[in-house]
Each structure stands twice: as C-alpha cells, then as structure tokens.
Coordinates of C-alpha atoms and ligand atoms in Angstrom, one line a residue:
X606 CA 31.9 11.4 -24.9
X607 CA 28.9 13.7 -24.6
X608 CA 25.9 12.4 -22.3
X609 CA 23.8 12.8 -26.2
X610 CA 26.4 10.2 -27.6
X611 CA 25.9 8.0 -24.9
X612 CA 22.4 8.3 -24.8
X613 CA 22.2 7.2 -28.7
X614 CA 25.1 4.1 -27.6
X615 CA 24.7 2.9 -24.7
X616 CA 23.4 -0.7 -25.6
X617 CA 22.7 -4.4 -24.3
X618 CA 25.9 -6.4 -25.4
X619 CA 25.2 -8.2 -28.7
X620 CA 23.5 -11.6 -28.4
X621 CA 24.5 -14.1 -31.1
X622 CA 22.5 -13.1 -33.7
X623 CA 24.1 -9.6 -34.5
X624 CA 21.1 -7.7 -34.4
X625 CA 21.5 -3.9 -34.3
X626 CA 18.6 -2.7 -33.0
X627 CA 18.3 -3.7 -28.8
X628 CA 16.7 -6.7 -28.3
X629 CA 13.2 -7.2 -26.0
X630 CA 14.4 -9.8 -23.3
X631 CA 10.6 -10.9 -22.5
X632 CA 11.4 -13.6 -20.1
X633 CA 10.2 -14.6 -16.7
X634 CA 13.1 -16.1 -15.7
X635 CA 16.9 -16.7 -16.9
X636 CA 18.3 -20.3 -17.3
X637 CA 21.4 -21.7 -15.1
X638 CA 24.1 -23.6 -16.9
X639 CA 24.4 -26.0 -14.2
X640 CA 23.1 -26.4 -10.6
X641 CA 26.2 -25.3 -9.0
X642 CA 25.6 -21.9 -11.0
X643 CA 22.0 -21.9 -9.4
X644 CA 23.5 -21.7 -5.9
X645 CA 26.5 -19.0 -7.2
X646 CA 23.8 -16.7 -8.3
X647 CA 21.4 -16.8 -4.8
X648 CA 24.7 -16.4 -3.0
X649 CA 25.8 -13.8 -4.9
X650 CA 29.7 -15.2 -5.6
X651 CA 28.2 -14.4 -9.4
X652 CA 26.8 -11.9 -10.7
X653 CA 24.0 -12.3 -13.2
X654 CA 20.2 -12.8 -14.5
X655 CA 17.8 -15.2 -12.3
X656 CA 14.8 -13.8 -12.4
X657 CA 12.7 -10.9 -14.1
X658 CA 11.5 -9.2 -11.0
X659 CA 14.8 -8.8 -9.8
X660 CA 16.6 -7.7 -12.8
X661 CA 16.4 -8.2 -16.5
X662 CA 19.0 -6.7 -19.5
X663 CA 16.4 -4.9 -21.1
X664 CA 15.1 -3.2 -18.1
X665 CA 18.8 -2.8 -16.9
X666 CA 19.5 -0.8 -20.5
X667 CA 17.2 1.7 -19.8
X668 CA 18.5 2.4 -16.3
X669 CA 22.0 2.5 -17.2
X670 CA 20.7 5.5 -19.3
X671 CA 19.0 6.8 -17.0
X672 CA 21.9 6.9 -14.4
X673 CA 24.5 8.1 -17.1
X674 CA 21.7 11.1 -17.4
X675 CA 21.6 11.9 -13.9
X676 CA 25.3 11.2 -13.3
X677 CA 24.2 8.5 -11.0
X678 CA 25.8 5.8 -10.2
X679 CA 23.0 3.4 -9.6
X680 CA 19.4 2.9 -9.9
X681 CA 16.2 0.3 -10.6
X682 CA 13.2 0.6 -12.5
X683 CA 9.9 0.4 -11.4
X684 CA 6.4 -0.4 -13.3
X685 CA 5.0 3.0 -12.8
X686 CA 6.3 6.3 -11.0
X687 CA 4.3 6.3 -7.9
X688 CA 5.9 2.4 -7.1
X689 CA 9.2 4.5 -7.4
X690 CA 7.8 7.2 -5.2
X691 CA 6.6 4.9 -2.7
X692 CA 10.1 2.5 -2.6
X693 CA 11.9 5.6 -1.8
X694 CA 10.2 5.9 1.1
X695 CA 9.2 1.9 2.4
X696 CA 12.9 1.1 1.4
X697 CA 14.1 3.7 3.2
X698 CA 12.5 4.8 6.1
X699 CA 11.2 2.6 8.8
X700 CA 8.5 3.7 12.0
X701 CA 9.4 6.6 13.9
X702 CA 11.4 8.8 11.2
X703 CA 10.1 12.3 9.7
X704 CA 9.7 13.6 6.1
X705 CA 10.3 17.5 5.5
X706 CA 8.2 17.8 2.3
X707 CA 7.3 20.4 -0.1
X708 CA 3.8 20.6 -0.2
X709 CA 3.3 21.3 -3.5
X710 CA 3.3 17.7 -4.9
X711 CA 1.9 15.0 -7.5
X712 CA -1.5 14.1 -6.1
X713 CA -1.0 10.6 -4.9
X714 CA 3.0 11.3 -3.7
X715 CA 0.3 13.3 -1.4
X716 CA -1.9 10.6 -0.7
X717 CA 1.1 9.0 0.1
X718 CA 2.5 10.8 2.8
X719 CA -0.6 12.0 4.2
X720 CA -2.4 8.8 4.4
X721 CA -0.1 5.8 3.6
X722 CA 3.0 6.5 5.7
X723 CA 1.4 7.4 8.9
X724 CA 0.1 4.1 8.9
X725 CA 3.5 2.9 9.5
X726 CA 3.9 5.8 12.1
X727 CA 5.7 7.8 9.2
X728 CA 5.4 11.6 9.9
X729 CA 5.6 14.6 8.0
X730 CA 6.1 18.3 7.8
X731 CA 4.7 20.5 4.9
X732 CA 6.3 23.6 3.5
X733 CA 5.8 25.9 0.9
X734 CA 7.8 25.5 -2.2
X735 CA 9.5 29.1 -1.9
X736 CA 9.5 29.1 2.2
X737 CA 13.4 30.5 3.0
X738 CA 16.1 28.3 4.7
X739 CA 15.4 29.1 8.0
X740 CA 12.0 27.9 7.5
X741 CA 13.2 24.6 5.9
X742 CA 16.0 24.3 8.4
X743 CA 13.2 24.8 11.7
X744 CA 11.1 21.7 10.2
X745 CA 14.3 19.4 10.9
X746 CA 13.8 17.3 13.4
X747 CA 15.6 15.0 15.5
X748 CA 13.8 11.6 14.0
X749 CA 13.9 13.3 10.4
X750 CA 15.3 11.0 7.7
X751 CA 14.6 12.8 4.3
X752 CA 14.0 16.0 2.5
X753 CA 11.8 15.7 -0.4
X754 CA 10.7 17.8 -2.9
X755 CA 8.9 18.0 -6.9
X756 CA 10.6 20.9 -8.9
X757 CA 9.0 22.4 -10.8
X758 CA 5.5 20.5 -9.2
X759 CA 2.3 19.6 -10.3
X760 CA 0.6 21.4 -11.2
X761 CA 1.4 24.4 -9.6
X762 CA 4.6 24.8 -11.2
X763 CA 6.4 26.1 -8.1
X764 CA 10.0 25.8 -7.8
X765 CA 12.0 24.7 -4.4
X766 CA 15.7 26.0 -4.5
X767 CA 17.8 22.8 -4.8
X768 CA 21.1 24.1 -4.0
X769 CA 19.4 25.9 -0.5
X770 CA 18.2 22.4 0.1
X771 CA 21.4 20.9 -0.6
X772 CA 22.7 22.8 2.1
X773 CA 20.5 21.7 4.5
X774 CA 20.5 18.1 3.7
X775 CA 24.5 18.2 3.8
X776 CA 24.4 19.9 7.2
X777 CA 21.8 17.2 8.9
X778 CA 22.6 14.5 6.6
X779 CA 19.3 14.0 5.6
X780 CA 18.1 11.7 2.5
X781 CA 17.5 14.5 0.0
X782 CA 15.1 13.0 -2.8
X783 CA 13.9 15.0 -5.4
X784 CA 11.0 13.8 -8.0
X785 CA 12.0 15.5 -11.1
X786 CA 9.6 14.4 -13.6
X787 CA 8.8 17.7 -14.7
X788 CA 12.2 19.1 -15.9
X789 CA 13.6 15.8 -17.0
X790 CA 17.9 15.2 -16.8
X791 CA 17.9 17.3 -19.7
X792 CA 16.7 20.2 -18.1
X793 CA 18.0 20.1 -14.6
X794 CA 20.7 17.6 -12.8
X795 CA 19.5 17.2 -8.9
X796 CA 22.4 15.3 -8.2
X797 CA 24.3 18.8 -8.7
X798 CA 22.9 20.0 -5.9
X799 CA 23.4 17.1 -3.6
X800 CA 20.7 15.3 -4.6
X801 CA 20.9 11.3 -3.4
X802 CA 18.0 10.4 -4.6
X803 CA 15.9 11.4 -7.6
X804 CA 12.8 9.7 -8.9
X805 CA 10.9 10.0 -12.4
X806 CA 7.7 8.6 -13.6
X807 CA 9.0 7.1 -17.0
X808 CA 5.7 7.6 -18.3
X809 CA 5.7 11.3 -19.3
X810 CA 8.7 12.5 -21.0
X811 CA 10.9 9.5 -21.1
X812 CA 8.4 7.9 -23.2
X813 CA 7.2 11.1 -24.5
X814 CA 4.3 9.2 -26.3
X815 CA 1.9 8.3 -23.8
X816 CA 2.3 4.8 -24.7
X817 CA 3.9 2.4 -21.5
X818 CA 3.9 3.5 -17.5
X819 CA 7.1 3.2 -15.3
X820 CA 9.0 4.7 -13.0
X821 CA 13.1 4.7 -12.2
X822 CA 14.6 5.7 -9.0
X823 CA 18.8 6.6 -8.9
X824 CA 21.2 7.7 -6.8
X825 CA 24.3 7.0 -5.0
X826 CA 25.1 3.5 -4.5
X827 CA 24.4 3.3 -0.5
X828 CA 20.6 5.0 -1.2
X829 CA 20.3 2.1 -4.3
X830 CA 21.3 -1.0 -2.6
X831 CA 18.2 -1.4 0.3
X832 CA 15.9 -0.4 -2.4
X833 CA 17.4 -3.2 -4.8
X834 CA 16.5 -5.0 -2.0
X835 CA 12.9 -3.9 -1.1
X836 CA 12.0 -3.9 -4.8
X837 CA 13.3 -7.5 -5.5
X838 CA 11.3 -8.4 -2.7
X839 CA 8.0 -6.7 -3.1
X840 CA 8.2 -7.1 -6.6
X841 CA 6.9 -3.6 -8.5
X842 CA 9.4 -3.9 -11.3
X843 CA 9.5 -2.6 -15.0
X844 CA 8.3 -5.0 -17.7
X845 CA 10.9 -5.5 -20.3
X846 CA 8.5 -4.8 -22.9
X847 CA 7.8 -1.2 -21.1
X848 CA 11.6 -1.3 -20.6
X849 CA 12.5 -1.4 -24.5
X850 CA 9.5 1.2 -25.5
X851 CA 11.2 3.8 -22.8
X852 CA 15.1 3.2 -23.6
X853 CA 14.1 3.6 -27.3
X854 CA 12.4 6.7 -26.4
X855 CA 15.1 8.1 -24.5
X856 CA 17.5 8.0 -27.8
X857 CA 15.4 11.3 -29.0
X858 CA 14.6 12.7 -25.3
X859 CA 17.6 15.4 -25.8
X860 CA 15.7 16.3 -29.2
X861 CA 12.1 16.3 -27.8
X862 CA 12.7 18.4 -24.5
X863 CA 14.1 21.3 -26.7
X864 CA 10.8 21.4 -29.0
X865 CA 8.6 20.8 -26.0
X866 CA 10.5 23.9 -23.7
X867 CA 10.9 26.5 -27.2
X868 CA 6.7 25.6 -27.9
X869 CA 5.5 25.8 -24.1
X870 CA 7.2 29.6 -24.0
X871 CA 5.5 30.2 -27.3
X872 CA 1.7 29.2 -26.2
X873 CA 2.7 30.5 -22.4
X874 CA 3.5 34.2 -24.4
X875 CA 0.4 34.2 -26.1
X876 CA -1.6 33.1 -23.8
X877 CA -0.4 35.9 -21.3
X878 CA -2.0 38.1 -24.2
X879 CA -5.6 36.7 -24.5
X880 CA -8.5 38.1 -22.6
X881 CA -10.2 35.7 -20.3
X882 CA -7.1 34.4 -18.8
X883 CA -6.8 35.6 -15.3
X884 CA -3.3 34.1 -15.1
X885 CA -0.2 31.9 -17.2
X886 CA 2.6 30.2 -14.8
X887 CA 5.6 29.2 -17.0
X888 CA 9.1 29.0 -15.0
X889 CA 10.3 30.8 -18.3
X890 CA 8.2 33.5 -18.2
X891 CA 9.2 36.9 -16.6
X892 CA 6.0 37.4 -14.6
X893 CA 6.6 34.0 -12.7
X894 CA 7.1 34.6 -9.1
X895 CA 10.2 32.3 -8.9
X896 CA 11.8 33.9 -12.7
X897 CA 15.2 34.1 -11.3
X898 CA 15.6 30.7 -9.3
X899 CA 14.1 29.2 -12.7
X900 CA 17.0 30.8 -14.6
X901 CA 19.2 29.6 -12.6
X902 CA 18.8 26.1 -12.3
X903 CA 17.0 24.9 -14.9
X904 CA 18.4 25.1 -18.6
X905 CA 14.7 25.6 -20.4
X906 CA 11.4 26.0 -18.8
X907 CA 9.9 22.8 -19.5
X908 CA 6.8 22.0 -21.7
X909 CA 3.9 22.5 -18.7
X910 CA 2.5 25.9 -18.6
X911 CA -0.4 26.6 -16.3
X912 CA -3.2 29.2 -16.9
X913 CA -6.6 30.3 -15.1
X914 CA -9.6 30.7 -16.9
X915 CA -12.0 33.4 -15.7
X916 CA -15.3 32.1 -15.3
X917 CA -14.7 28.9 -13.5
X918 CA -15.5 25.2 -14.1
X919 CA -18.4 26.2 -16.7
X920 CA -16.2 28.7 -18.7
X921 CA -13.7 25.1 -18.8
X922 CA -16.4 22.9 -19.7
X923 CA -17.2 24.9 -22.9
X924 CA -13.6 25.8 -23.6
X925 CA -12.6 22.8 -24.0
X926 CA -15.3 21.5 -26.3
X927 CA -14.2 24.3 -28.7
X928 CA -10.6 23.1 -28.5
X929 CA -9.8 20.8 -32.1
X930 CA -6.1 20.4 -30.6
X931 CA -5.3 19.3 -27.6
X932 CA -6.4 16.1 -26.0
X933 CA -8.2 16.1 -22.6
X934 CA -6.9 13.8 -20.8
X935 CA -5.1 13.6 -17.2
X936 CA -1.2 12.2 -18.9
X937 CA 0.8 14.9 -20.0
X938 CA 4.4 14.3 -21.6
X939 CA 3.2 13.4 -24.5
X940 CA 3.9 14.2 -28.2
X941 CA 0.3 15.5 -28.6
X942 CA -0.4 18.4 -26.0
X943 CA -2.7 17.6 -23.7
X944 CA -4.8 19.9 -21.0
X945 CA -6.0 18.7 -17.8
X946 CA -8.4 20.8 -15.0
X947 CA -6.5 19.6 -12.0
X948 CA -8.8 20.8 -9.4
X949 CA -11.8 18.1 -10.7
X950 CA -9.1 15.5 -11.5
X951 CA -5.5 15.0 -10.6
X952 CA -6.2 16.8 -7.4
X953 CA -9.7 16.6 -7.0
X954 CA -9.1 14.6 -3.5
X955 CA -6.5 17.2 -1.8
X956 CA -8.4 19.3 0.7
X957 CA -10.0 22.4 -0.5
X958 CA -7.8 24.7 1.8
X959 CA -4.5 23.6 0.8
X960 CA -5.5 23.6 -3.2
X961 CA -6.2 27.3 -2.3
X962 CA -2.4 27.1 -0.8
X963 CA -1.3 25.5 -4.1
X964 CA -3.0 28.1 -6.5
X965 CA -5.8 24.7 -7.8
X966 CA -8.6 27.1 -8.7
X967 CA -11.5 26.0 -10.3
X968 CA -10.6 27.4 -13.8
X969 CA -6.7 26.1 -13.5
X970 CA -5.7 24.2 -16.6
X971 CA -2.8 22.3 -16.6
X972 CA -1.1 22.6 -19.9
X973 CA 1.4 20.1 -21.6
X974 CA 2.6 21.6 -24.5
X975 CA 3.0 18.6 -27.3
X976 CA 5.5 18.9 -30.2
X977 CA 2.7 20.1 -32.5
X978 CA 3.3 23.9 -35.1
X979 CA 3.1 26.0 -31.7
X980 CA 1.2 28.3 -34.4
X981 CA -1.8 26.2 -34.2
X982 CA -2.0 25.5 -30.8
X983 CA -2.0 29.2 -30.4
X984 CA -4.7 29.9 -33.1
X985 CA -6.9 27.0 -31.3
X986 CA -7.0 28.6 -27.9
X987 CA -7.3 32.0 -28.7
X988 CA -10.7 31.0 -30.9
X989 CA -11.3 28.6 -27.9
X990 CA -11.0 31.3 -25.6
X991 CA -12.6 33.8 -27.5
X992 CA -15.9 31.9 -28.2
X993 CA -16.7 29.9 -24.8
X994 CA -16.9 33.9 -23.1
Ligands
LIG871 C1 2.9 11.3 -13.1 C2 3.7 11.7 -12.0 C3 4.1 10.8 -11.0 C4 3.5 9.4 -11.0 O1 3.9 8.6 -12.1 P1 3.1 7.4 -12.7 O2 4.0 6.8 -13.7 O3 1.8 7.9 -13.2 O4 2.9 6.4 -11.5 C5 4.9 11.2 -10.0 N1 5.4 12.5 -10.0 C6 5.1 13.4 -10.9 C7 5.7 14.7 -10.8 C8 4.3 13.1 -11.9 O5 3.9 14.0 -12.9

C-alpha cells in the first residue's frame, strides 16, 4: 500500500463499541487484570499500557504514523518539539561528547546547545549550513557523538546537504539527527540519507491548525530505545488529547503540504516583483543560493518564504498594520498564513553577530504561507507594501 493509504488507515484496534472514528484514550493510568499482570508488565515478560507518561494507544497512533512516514522503525512523542529536541540530546549524549551543528537553527534548539548542554560539559561546533565536506569532516572530533542539522532552517531557510552529511556520519559513525519540521515527511525523507534520528515539532504542519503543541522523535530502533527510557523517566510526554487532534491532522497532511508548497511559490514570485523588497528566499525559487540542492532533495519548496523589507523595523511596523490577511503571530504551520519579524521575536536573543551570519536583518519577515486564494495574499502585500513606503 501507498504511505497516503496508510496514512488515512492506520488506526487503534477497535474497542468494543465499534466506533469508526479513533477513540481519545484520556487516561492517567491503565488497569491490571490481576496482580500478577502488575508485576508482568514492570518486568517487561508483557507487553502493554501502565501508565500515560510512558505510553498510551492514542499517543502510540500518531507515532506509528509518524514512523510509517519517515520509514522509521520506531519513535515517541513528546508534549512540544523543543522536549523532542532536547531528549535527543539528554538521552543521548552524556559529559564529555561533542555536537557538530549547523548553526543556522530554531532559536531555542540554540539556546540549547549554547547554554543548556555545556552545563553538562556538552560541547559544540558551529558551521554554516552550505560549508563543504571538508569543512564538516575537520569539525569531527575524537569525543564527537552527533551531527545535527535543521533543513531547510528557521528562519533563514538555508539548506545543509543531507546525503554529504550522510557520508560523514557513516564514515565516523556519528548520531546524525536532523530536525525536519520545515519540509515535513512529505517533502523530504532524512532517513534516505542516513538519517537515525529525526525530530519534528508536531505543532506546525502536523497539526496544520495552530491548535495543540508536541513534538515526535524517530529513528532506528537502537537510537529509540534509551530515549524510551529517558522520556518515561523524565516524563515530557504527549497528551492523548494533543495526540488525537495531531493523528487526525495527519490524515490530510499529504493534501495540505501540496496547497501550502504550490501557494508559498506563488506569494515568493510575486513578491520577488514588488518594490521595497530588498530580498525573497524560497528553496523553490531560482534566485536561491542553494536552487539546485533544493531540487534535489526536497520534492516541493515548502510553505515558508522569507523576504527583507527596505526600511527596517519602522517600514515592518507600518506594514504590517496595513496587512488584512495574515496573522502576526510567532507559530507558523498553520492554515491561516501567518508573518513573523524574527529578528525582535523568535531570535531576538541570538547574538547580533551571528544573526548577521544567519541573514536576521531588521526588516526580515518570516512568511508562512496559509492555505488561503494565494490571489489575495498577493493583492494584500503588494497594497501593504505599496502604502507603508
Ligand atoms: C517550532 C520549531 C521547534 C520547536 O517546536 P515546539 O513545538 O514549539 O516546541 C523546533 N524546530 C523547528 C524547526 C521549529 O520550527
């Protein structure tokens, strides 16, 4: 069967009431049938339900979606993306060992690594997205543990080559985690690249509504198990309620992503036409420095599109007042497109010198292209654009 049929089927078994729609397993806990299979359950000589933080059939539906979309063959859910982000690495990695990290990242995966980790004397190295092999390979260190990398990122929309990467992880046998939010499974499949690990906040397009937060983390059964472990024991999991919003969701993800990617190039075309915008990033668009590597591994470009404003943060203030479409607001993913100034919010803590790296000017907008007529959107920022001069 095609991953689209699966997608649609893939279902919690029946319970006795033959309901066709999945059912919302909101429990804390799951009852034993007797004492004895209490004690089978914590030993693990059966298999089964004990406890909500540690697994839960609702939850466990949309994962098994989620892994049959990433041809994984394992993974757990977390209550938001950044818990996912951060098991990766606590569940993972231990004092002493090295990350080799693109720098261009989600704003607290930064935090993160910068500030978090090296509490536990967790180091890293920084490279640019597009830096070649050799540069990649000369960050490898003896104590480093994992590769890890956000393509296409936030909000720079800067691509790292995932089969280059692949390469290197395979050769060094390195962890190679990849946060792939952005392109969703429909767009690009890490794992075909070598990929163990790969991370999504649930909240953007898997929801696709800006309505629930999570977070799911899959990968080969070895990288799954000690996370299994940290996660049941630190306890960030998915609510079953956010659990059966997203694996709904995920029944029209297929349909969604292709309306999101065709309107993104749309408003990315015309917005490379109106004056007063310095700049449009789109990995779909020609005049993106990274065209061909787009092409290559993604199917579509995605729904975020980046452009700079001339003028700076005034020209953005009275912009976006003008705007009747879009929301402002820091989610993107969403149905409804939404717009963002990254450099006074998602990002407005990363140092000044390496938002200049990252291409955060004051006038950046971050665009997330909703599933609106792309007609309108386009009418609303050329007018927008036109009268905040
Ligand atoms: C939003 C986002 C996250 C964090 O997800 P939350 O669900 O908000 O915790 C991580 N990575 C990327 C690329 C994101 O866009």
């Amino acid at each position: 069967m095609k991953k689209q049929t699966k997608l649609i089927r893939i279902q919690t078994e029946k319970s006795g009431f033959r309901e066709h729609s999945t059912p919302l397993y909101l429990t804390s806990s799951f009852c034993f049938e007797d004492a004895e299979m209490g004690k089978d359950l914590f030993d693990n000589t059966l298999e089964g339900n004990i406890y909500s933080r540690f697994s839960n059939p609702t939850v466990q539906e949309f994962v098994d979606k989620v892994c049959m979309l990433e041809d994984c063959e394992d993974g757990i859910a977390t209550a938001t993306g950044m818990a996912a982000v951060f098991a990766a690495f606590g569940g993972l990695l231990q004092s002493g060992d090295h990350i080799v990290s693109s720098k261009a990242l989600f704003g607290s995966a930064h935090q993160i690594i910068t500030q978090i980790l090296p509490k536990w004397g967790i180091t890293h190295t920084y490279l640019n997205a597009d830096a070649t092999e050799q540069e990649w390979e000369s960050a490898i260190q003896p104590a480093t543990k994992m590769i890890y990398l956000e393509t296409p990122s936030n909000p720079g929309l800067e691509l790292v080559d995932m089969e280059m990467i692949g390469r290197l992880a395979k050769k060094h046998e390195l962890i190679y985690c990849v946060d792939n939010c952005f392109a969703t499974p429909v767009i690009q499949n890490p794992v075909e690249y070598g990929a163990n690990l790969i991370i999504h906040s649930a909240t953007k397009f898997m929801d696709g509504q800006g309505r629930v937060l999570g977070g799911v983390i899959c990968g080969t059964k070895e990288m799954i198990e000690p996370l299994r472990f940290f996660c049941r024991q630190t306890g960030p999991s998915m609510s079953a309620f956010n659990a059966w919003i997203l694996t709904k969701s995920l029944e029209t993800l297929t349909l969604r992503m292709e309306k999101h990617c065709s309107n993104a190039l749309k408003v990315a075309e015309a917005l490379e036409k109106i004056e007063g915008v310095n700049s449009v990033k789109y990995p779909f668009l020609k005049s993106h420095p990274q065209y061909d590597l787009a092409v290559k591994q993604m199917s579509s470009g995605g729904a975020l599109v980046t452009f700079d404003l001339e003028g700076g943060f005034e020209r953005v203030v009275r912009f976006t007042k003008l705007l009747t479409i879009p929301s402002l607001t820091s989610n993107l993913g969403d149905s409804r497109t939404t717009l963002t100034n990254p450099n006074t919010t998602t990002h407005a803590k990363v140092p000044a010198d390496l938002k200049k790296e990252l291409g955060i000017t004051e006038g950046l907008m971050r665009l997330s292209v909703g599933l609106e007529d792309p007609d309108d959107l386009i009418e609303d920022f050329i007018q927008a654009i036109q009268n905040s001069k």
